[in-house]
PDB file of C-alpha atoms in Angstrom:
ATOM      1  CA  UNK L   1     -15.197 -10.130  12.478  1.00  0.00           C
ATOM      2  CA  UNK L   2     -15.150  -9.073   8.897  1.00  0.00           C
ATOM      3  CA  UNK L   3     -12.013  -6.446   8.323  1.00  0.00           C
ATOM      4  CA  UNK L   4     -13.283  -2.742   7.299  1.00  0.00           C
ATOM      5  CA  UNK L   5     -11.408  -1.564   3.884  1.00  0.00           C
ATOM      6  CA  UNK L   6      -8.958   0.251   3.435  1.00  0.00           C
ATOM      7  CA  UNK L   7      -9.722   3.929   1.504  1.00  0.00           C
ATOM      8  CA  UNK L   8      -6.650   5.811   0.373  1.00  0.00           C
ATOM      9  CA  UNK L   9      -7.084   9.339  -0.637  1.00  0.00           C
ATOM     10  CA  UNK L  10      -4.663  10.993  -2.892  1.00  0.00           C
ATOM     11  CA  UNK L  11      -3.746  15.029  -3.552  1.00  0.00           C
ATOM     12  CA  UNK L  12      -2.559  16.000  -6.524  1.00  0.00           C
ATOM     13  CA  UNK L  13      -1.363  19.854  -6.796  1.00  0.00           C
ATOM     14  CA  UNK L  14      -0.274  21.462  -9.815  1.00  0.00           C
ATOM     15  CA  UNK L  15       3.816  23.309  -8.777  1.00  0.00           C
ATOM     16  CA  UNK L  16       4.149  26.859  -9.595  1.00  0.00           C
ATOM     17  CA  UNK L  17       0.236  27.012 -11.172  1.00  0.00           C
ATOM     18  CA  UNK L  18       0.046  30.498 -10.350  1.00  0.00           C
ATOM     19  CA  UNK L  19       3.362  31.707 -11.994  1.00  0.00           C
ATOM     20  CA  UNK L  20       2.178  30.220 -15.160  1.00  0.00           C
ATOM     21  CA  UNK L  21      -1.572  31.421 -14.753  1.00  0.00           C
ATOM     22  CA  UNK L  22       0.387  35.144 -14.280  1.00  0.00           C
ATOM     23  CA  UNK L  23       2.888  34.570 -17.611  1.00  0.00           C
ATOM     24  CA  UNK L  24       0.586  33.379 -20.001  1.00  0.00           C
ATOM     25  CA  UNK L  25      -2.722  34.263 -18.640  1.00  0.00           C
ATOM     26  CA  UNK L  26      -5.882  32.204 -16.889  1.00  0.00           C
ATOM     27  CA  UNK L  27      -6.976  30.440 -20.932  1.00  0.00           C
ATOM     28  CA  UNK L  28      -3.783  29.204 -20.715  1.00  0.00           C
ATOM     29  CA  UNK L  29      -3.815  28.082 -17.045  1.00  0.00           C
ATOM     30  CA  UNK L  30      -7.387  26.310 -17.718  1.00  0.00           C
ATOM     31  CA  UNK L  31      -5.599  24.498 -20.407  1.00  0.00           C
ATOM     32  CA  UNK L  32      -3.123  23.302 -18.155  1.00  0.00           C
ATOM     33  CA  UNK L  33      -5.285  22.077 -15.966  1.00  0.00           C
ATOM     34  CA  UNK L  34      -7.515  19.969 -18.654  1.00  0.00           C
ATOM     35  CA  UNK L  35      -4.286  18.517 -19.943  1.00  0.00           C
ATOM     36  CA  UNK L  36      -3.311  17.114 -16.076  1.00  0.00           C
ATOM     37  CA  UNK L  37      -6.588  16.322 -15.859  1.00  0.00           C
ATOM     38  CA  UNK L  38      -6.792  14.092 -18.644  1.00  0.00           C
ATOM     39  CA  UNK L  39      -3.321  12.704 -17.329  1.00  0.00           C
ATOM     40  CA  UNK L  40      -4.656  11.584 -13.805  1.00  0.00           C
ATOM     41  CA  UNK L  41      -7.797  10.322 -15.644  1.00  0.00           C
ATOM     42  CA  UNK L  42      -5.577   7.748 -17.928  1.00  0.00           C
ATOM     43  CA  UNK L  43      -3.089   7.331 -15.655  1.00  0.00           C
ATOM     44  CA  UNK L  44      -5.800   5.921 -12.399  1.00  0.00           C
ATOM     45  CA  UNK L  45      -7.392   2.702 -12.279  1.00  0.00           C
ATOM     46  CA  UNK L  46     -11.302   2.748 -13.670  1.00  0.00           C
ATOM     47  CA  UNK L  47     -12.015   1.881  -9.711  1.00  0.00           C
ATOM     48  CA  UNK L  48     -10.556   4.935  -8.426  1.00  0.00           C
ATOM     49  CA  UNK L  49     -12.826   7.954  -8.502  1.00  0.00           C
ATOM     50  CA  UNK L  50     -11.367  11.411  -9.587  1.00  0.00           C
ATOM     51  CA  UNK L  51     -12.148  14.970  -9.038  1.00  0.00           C
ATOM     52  CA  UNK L  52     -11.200  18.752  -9.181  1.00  0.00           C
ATOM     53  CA  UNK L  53     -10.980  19.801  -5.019  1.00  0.00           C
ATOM     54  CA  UNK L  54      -9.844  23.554  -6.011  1.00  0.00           C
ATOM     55  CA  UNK L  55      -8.224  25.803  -8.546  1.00  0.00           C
ATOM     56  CA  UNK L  56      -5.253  23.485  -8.888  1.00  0.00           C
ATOM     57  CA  UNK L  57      -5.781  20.721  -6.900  1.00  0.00           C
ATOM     58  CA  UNK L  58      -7.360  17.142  -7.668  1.00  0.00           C
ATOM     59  CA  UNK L  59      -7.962  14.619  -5.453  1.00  0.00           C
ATOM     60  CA  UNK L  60      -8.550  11.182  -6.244  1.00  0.00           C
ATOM     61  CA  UNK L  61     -10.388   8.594  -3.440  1.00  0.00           C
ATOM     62  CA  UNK L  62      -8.990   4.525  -3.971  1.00  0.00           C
ATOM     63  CA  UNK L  63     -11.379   2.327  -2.846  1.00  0.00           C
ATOM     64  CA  UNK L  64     -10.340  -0.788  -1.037  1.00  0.00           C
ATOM     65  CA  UNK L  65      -6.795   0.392  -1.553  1.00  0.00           C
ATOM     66  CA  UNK L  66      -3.990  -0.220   0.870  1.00  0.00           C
ATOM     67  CA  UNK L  67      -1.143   2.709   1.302  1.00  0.00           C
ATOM     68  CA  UNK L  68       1.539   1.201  -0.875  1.00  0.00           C
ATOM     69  CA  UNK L  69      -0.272   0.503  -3.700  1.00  0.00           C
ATOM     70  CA  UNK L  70      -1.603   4.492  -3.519  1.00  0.00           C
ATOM     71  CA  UNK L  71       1.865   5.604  -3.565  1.00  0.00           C
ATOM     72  CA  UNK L  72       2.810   3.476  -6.447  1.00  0.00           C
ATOM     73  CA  UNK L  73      -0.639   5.179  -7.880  1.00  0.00           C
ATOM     74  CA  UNK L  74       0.542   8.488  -6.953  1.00  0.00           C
ATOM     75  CA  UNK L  75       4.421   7.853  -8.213  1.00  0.00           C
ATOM     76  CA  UNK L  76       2.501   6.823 -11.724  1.00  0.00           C
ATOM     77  CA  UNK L  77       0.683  10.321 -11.941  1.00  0.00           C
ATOM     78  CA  UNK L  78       3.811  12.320 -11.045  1.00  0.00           C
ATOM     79  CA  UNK L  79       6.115   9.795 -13.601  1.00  0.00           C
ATOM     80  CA  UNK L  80       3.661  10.542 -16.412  1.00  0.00           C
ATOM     81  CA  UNK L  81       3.112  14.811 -15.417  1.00  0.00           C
ATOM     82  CA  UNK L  82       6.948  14.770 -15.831  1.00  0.00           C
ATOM     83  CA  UNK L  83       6.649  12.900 -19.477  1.00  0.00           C
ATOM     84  CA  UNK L  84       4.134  15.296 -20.609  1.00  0.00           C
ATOM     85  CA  UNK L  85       4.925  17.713 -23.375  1.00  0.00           C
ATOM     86  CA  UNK L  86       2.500  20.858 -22.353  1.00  0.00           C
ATOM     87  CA  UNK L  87       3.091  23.091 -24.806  1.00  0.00           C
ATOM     88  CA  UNK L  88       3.940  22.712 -28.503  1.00  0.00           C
ATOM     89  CA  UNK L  89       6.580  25.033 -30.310  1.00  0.00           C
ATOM     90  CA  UNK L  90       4.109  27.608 -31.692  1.00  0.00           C
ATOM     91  CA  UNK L  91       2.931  28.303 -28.199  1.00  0.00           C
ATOM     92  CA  UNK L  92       6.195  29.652 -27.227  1.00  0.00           C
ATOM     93  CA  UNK L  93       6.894  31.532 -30.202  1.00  0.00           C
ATOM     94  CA  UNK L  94       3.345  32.850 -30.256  1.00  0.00           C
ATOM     95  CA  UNK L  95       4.467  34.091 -26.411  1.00  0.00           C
ATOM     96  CA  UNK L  96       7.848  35.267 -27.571  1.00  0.00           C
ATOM     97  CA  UNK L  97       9.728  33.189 -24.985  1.00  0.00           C
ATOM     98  CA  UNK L  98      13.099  32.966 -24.823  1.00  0.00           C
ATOM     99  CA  UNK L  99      14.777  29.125 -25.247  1.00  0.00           C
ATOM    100  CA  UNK L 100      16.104  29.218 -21.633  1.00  0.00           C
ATOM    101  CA  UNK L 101      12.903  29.948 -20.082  1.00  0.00           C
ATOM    102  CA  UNK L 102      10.290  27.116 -22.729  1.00  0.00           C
ATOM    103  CA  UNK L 103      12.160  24.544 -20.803  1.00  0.00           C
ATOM    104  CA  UNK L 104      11.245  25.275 -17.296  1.00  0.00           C
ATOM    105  CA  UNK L 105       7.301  26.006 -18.572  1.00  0.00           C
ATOM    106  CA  UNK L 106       6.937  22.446 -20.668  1.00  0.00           C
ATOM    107  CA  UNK L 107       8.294  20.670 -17.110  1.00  0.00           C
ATOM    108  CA  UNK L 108       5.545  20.887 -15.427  1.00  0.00           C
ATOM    109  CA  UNK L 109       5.418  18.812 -11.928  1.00  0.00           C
ATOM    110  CA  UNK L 110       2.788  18.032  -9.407  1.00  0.00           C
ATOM    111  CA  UNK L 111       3.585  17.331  -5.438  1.00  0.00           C
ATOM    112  CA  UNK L 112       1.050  14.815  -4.351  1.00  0.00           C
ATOM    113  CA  UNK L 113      -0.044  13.996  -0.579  1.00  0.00           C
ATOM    114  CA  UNK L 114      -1.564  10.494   0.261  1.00  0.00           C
ATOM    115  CA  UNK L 115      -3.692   8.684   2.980  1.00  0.00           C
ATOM    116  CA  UNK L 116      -5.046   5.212   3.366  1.00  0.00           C
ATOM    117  CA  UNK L 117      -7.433   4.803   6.585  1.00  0.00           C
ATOM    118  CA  UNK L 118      -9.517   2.154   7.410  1.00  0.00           C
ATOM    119  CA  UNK L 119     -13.402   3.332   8.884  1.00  0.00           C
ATOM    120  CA  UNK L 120     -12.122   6.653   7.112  1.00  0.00           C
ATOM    121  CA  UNK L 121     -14.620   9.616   7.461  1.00  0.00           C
ATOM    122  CA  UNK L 122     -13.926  12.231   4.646  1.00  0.00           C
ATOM    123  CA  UNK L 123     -13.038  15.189   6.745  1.00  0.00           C
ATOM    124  CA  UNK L 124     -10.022  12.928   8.243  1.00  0.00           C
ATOM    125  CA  UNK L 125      -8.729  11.729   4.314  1.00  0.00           C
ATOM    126  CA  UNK L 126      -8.893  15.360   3.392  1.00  0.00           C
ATOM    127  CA  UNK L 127      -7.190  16.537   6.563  1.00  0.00           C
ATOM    128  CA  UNK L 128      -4.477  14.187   6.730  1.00  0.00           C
ATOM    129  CA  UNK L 129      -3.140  13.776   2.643  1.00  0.00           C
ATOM    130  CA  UNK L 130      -3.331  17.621   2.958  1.00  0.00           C
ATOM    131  CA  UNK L 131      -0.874  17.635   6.165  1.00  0.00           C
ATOM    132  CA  UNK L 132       1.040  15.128   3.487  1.00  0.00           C
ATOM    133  CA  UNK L 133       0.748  17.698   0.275  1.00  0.00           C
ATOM    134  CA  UNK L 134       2.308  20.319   2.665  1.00  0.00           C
ATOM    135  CA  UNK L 135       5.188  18.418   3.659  1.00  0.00           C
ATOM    136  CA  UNK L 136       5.757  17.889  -0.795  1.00  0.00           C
ATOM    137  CA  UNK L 137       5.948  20.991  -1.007  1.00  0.00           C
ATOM    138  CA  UNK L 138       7.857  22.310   1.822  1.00  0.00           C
ATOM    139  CA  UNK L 139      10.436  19.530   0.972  1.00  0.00           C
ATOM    140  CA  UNK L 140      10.819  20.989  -2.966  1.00  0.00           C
ATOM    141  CA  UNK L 141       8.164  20.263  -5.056  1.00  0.00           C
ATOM    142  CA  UNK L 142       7.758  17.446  -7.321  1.00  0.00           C
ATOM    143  CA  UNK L 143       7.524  14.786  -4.697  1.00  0.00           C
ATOM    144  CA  UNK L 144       4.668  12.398  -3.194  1.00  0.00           C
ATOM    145  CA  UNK L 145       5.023  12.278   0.683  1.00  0.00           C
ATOM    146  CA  UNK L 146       2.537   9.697   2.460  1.00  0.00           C
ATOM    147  CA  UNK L 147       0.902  11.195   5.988  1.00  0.00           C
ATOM    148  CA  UNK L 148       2.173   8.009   7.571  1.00  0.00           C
ATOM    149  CA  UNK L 149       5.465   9.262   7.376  1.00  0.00           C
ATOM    150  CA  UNK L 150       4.785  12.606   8.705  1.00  0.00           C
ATOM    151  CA  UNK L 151       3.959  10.311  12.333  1.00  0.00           C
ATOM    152  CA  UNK L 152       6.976   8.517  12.012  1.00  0.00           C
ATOM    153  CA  UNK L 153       9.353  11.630  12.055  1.00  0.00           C
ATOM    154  CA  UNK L 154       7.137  13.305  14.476  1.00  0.00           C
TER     155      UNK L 154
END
């Protein structure tokens, strides 16, 4: 028998989107989000297919892609969000921002949830790296949790 293949799904979600959509207004926010757009989109393989599941939240499906190499996908995304400069010098002193606070804006993170099923039907990928993108973010942000290890501490 020939062995099915192995889909990973992967949820990216932008960390404390709506505190900057409320400081610097929903232009700015839809910036943001075409910036980590155009992260994910050089940072995933040409295989892997990419799109925009929400307001803040992208999803990206890995064909033929086993669960370790989607985390080492996902780890890639969040390693270049973190190296991304979002906002230039001018922004903040167009916004007035103190220097204490420009930091904690230009660092934005992402908390990513994975899944890699084999026979996967949609509903299930969805449904499980979601359960996996909770657990990021309960556990602080800024982290890629895989659902399999959501059944291991269970």
């Amino acid at each position: 028998t020939e062995k099915s293949a192995t889909l990973s799904m992967i949820l990216v979600d932008v960390d404390m989107f709506r505190k900057i959509n409320e400081s610097f207004g929903e232009k700015t926010g839809d910036y943001v989000l075409m910036k980590i757009a155009n992260v994910i989109l050089h940072t995933t393989r040409v295989s892997d297919i990419v799109f925009r599941l929400n307001s803040n939240r992208f999803a990206i499906l890995l064909p033929n892609t086993e669960e370790e190499e989607a985390f080492d996908e996902a780890e890639k995304i969040r390693s270049a969000m973190i190296q991304t400069r979002f906002f230039d010098q001018d922004f903040f002193q167009l916004k007035n921002l103190p220097l204490k606070r420009r930091q904690a804006y230009n660092n934005i993170t992402v908390s990513i949830g994975l899944t890699a099923m084999e026979d996967a039907r949609p509903a299930d990928l969805l449904k499980h790296a979601g359960e996996a993108l909770s657990r990021a973010k309960q556990n602080g942000r800024n982290l890629t949790v895989r659902f399999s290890e959501l059944i291991r501490t269970e």
